[in-house]
JSON list of C-alpha atoms in Angstrom, two decimals:
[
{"chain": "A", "resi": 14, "resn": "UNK", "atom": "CA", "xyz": [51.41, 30.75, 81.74]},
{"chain": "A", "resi": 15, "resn": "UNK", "atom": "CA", "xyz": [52.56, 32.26, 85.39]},
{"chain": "A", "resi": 16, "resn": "UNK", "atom": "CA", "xyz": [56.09, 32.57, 86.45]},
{"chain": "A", "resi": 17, "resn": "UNK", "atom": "CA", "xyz": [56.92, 29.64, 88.84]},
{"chain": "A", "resi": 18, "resn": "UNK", "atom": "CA", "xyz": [57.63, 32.37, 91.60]},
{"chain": "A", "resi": 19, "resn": "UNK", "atom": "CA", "xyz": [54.72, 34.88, 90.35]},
{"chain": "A", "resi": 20, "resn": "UNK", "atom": "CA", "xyz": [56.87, 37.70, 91.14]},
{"chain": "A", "resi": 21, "resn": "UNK", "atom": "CA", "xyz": [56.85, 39.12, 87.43]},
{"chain": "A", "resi": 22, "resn": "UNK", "atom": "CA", "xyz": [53.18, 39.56, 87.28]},
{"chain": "A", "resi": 23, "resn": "UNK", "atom": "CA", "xyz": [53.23, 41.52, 90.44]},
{"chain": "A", "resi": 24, "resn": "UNK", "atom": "CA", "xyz": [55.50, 44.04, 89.26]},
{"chain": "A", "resi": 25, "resn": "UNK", "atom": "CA", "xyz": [53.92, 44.46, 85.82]},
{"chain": "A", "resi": 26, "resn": "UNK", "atom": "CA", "xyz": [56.99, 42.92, 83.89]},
{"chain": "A", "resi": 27, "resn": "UNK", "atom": "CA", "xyz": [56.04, 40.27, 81.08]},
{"chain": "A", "resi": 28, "resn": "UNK", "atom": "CA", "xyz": [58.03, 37.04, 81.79]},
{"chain": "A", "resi": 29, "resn": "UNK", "atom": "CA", "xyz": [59.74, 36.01, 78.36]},
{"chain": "A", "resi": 30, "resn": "UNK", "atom": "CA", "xyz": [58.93, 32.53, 77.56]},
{"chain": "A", "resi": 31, "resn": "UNK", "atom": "CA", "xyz": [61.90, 30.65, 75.98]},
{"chain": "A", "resi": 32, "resn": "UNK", "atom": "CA", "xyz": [63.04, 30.84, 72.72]},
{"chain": "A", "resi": 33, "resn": "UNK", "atom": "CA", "xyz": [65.20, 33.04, 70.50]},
{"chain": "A", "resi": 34, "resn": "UNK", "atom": "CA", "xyz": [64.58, 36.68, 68.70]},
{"chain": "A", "resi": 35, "resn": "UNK", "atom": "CA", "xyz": [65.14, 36.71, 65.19]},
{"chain": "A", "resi": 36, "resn": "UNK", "atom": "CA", "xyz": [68.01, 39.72, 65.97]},
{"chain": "A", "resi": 37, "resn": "UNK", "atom": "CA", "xyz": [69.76, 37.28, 67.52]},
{"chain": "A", "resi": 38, "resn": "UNK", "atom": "CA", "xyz": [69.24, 34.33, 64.72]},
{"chain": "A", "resi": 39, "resn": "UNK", "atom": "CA", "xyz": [70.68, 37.12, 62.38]},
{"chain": "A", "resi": 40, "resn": "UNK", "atom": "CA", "xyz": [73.47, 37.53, 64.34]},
{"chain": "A", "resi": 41, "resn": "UNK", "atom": "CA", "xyz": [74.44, 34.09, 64.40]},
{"chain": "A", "resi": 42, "resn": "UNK", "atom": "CA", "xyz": [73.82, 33.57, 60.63]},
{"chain": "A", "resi": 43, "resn": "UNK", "atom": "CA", "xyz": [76.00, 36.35, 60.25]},
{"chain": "A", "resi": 44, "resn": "UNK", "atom": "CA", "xyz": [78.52, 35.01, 62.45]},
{"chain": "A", "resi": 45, "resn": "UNK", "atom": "CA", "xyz": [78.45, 31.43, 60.46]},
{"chain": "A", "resi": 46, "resn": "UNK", "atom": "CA", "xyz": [78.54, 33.66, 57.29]},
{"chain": "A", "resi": 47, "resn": "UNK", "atom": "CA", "xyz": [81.83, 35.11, 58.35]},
{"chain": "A", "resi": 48, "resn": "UNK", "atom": "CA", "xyz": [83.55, 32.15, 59.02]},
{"chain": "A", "resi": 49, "resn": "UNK", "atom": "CA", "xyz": [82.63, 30.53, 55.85]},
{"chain": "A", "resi": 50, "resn": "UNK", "atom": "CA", "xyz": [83.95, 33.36, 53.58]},
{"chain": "A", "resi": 51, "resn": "UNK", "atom": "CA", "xyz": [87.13, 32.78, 55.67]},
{"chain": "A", "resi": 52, "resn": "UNK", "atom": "CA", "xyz": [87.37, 28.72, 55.83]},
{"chain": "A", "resi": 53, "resn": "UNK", "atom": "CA", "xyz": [86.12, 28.05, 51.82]},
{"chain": "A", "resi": 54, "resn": "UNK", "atom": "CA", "xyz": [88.57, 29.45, 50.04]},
{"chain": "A", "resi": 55, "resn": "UNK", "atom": "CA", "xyz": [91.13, 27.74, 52.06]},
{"chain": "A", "resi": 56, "resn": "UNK", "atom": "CA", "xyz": [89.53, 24.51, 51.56]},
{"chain": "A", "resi": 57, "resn": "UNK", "atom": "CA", "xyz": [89.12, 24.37, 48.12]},
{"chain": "A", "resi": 58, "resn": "UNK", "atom": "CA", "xyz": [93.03, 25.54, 47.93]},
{"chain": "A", "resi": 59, "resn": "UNK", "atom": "CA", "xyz": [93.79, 22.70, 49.98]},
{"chain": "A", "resi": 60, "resn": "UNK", "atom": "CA", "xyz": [91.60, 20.22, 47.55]},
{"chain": "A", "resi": 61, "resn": "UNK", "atom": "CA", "xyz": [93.19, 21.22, 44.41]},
{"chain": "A", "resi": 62, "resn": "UNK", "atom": "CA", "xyz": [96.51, 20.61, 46.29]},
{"chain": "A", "resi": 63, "resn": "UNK", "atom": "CA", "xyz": [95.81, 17.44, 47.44]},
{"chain": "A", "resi": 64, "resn": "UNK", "atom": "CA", "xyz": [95.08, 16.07, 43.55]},
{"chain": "A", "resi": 65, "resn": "UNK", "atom": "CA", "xyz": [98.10, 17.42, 42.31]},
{"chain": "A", "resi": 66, "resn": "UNK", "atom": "CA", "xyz": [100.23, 15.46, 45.21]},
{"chain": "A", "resi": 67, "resn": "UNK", "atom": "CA", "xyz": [98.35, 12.33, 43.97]},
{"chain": "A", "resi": 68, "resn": "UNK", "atom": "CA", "xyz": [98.26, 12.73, 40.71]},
{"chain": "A", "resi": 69, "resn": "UNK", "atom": "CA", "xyz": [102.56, 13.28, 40.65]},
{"chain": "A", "resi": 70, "resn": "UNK", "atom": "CA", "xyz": [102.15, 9.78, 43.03]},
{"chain": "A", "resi": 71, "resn": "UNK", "atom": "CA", "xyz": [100.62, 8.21, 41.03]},
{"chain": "A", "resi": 72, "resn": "UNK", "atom": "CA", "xyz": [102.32, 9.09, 37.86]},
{"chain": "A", "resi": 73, "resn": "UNK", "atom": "CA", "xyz": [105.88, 8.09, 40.18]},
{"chain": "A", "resi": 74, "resn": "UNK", "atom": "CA", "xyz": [104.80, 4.54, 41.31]},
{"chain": "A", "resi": 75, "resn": "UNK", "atom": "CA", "xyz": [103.80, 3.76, 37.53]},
{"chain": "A", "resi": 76, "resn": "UNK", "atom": "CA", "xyz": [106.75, 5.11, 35.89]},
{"chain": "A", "resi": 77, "resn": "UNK", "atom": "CA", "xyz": [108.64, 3.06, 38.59]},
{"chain": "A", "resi": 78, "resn": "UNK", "atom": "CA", "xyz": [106.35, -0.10, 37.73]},
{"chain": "A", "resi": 79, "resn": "UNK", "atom": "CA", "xyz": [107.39, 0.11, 34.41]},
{"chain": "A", "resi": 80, "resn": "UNK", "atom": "CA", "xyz": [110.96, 0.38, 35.08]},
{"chain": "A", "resi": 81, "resn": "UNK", "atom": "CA", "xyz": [111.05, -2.40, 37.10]},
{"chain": "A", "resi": 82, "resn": "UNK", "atom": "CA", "xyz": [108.63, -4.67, 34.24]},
{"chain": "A", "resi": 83, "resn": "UNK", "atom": "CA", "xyz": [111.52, -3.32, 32.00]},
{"chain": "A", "resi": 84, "resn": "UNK", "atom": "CA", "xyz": [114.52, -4.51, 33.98]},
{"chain": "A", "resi": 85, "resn": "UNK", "atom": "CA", "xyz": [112.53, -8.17, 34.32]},
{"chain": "A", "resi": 86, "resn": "UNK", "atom": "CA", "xyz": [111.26, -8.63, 30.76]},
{"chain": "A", "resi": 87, "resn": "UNK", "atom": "CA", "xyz": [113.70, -6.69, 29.26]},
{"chain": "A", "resi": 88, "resn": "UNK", "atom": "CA", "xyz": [111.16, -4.72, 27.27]},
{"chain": "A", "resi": 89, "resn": "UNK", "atom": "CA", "xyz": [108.35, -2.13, 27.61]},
{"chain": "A", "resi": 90, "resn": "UNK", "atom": "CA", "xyz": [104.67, -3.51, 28.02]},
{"chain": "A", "resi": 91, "resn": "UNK", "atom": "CA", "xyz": [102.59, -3.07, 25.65]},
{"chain": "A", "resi": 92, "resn": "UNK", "atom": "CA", "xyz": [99.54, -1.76, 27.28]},
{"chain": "A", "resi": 93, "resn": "UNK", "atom": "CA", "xyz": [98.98, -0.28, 31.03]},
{"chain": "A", "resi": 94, "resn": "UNK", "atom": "CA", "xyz": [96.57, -3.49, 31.31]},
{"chain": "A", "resi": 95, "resn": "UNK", "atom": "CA", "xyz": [99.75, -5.68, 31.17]},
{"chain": "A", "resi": 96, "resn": "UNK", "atom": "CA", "xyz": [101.50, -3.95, 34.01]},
{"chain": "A", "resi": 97, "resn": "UNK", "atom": "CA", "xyz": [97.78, -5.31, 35.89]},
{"chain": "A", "resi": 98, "resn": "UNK", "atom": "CA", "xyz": [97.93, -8.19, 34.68]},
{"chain": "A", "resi": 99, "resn": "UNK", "atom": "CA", "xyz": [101.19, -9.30, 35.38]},
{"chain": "A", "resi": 100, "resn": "UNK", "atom": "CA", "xyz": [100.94, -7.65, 39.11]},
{"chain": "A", "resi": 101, "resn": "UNK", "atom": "CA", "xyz": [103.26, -4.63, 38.76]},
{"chain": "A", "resi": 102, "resn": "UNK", "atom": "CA", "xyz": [100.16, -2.35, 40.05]},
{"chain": "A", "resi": 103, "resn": "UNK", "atom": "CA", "xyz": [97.24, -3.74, 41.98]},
{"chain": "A", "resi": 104, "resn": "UNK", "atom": "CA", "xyz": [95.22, -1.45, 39.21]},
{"chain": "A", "resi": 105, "resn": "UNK", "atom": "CA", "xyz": [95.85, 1.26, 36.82]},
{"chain": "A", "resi": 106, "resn": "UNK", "atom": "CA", "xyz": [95.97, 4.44, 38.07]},
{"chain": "A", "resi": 107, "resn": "UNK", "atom": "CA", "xyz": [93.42, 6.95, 38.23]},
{"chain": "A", "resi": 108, "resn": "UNK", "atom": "CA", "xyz": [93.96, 10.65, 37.16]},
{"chain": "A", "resi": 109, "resn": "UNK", "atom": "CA", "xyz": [92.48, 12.28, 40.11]},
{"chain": "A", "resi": 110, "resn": "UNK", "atom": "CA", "xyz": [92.43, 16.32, 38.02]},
{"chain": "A", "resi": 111, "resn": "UNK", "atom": "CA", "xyz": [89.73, 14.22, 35.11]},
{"chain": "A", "resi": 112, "resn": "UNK", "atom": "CA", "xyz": [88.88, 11.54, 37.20]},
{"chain": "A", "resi": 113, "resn": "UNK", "atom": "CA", "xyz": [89.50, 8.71, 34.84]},
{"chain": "A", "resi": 114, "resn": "UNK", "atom": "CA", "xyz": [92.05, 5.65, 33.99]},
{"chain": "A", "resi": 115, "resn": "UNK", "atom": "CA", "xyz": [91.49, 6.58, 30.24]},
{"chain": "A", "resi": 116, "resn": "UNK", "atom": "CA", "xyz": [93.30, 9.67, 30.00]},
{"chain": "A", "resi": 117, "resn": "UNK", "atom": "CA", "xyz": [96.52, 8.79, 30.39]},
{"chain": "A", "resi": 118, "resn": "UNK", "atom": "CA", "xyz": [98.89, 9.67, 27.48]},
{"chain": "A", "resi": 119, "resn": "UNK", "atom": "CA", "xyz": [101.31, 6.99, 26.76]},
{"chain": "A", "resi": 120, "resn": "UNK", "atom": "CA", "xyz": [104.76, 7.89, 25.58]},
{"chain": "A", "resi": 121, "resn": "UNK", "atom": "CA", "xyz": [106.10, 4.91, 22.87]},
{"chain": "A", "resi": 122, "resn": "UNK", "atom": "CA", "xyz": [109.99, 4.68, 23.88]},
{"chain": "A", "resi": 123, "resn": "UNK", "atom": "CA", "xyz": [112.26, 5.27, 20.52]},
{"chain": "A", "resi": 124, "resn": "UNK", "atom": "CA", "xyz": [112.84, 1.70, 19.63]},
{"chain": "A", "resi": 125, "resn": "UNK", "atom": "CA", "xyz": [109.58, 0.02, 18.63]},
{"chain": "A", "resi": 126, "resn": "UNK", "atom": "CA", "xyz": [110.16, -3.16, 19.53]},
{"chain": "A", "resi": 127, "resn": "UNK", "atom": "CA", "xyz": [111.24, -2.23, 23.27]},
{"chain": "A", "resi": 128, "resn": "UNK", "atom": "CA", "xyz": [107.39, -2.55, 24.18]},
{"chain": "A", "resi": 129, "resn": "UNK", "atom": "CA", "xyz": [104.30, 0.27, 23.49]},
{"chain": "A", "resi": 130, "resn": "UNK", "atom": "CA", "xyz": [104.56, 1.91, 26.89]},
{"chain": "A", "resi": 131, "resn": "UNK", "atom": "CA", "xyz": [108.08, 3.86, 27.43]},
{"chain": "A", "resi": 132, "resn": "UNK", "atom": "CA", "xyz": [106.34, 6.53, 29.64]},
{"chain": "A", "resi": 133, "resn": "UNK", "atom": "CA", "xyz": [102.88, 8.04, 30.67]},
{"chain": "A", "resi": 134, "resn": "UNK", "atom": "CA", "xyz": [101.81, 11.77, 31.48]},
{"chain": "A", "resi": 135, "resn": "UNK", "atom": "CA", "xyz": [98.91, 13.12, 32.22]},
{"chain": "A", "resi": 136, "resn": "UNK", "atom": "CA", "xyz": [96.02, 14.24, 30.21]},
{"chain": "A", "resi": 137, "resn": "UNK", "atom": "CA", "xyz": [94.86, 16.56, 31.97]},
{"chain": "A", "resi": 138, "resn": "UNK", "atom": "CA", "xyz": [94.25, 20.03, 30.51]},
{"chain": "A", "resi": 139, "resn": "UNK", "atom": "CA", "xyz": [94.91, 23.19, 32.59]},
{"chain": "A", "resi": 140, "resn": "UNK", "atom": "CA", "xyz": [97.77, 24.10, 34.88]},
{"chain": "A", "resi": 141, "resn": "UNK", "atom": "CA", "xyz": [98.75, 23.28, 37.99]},
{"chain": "A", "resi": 142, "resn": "UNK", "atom": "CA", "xyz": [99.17, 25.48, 40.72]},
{"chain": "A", "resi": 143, "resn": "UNK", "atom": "CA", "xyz": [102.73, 26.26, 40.32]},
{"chain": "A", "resi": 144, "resn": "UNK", "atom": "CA", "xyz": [101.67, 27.49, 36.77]},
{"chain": "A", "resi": 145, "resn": "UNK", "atom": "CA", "xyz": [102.88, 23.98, 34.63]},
{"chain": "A", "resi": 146, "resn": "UNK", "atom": "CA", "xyz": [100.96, 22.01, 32.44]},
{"chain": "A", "resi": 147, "resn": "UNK", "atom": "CA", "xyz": [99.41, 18.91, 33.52]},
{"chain": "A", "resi": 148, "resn": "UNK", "atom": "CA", "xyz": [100.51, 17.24, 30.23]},
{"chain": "A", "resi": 149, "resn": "UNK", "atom": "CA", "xyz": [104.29, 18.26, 30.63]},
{"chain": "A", "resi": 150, "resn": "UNK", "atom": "CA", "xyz": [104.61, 15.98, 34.09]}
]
């Protein structure tokens, strides 16, 4: 194909069509290489962060759920299901470290016949980033 002036073929100089050399693809793959080694890490940090803020949420607005059941019935429910049920929490609370509603563990308070749900923790295994259990929140 000619240049659109023709003044490269005169001179004896090839006209480059367009297009990109494969230095300068591995420069840019390099480039995006760089910058992912640098913004990964940080993301993943971030994510692990971001469960542990929800999971201590959610494990607040249920404990408060259940004190507030308490101070209307009197008792403990017996069952997460009832605090559903009854419209204390829209519905149960997911453990966002295993992913699950059935992981919770329940605590029983002392007197049996306060209820079966006194407290919950999660079930998690592992530690958190400020080096406590999951279990001991």
């Amino acid at each position: 194909m000619e240049s659109p002036t023709g003044i490269g073929e005169k001179m004896g100089v090839n006209v480059r069509q367009g297009g990109f050399t494969l230095i300068e693809l591995l420069v840019v793959m390099v480039l995006i290489a760089l910058l992912l080694t640098i913004a990964a890490p940080r993301y993943f940090g971030s994510l692990e962060k971001s469960k542990e803020t929800v999971l201590r949420q959610n494990l607040s607005l249920t404990r408060e759920a259940l004190d507030k059941y308490y101070g209307d019935t009197g008792k403990y429910p017996d069952s997460l299901e009832v605090l559903v049920n009854k419209r204390y929490l829209r519905g149960l609370p997911i453990d966002p470290i295993t992913e699950s509603t059935s992981t919770w563990v329940i605590v029983s308070p002392e007197d049996q016949d306060k209820g079966g749900v006194f407290d919950i923790k999660s079930g998690a295994p592992g530690n958190a980033s400020n080096g406590t259990a999951y279990r001991d929140w």
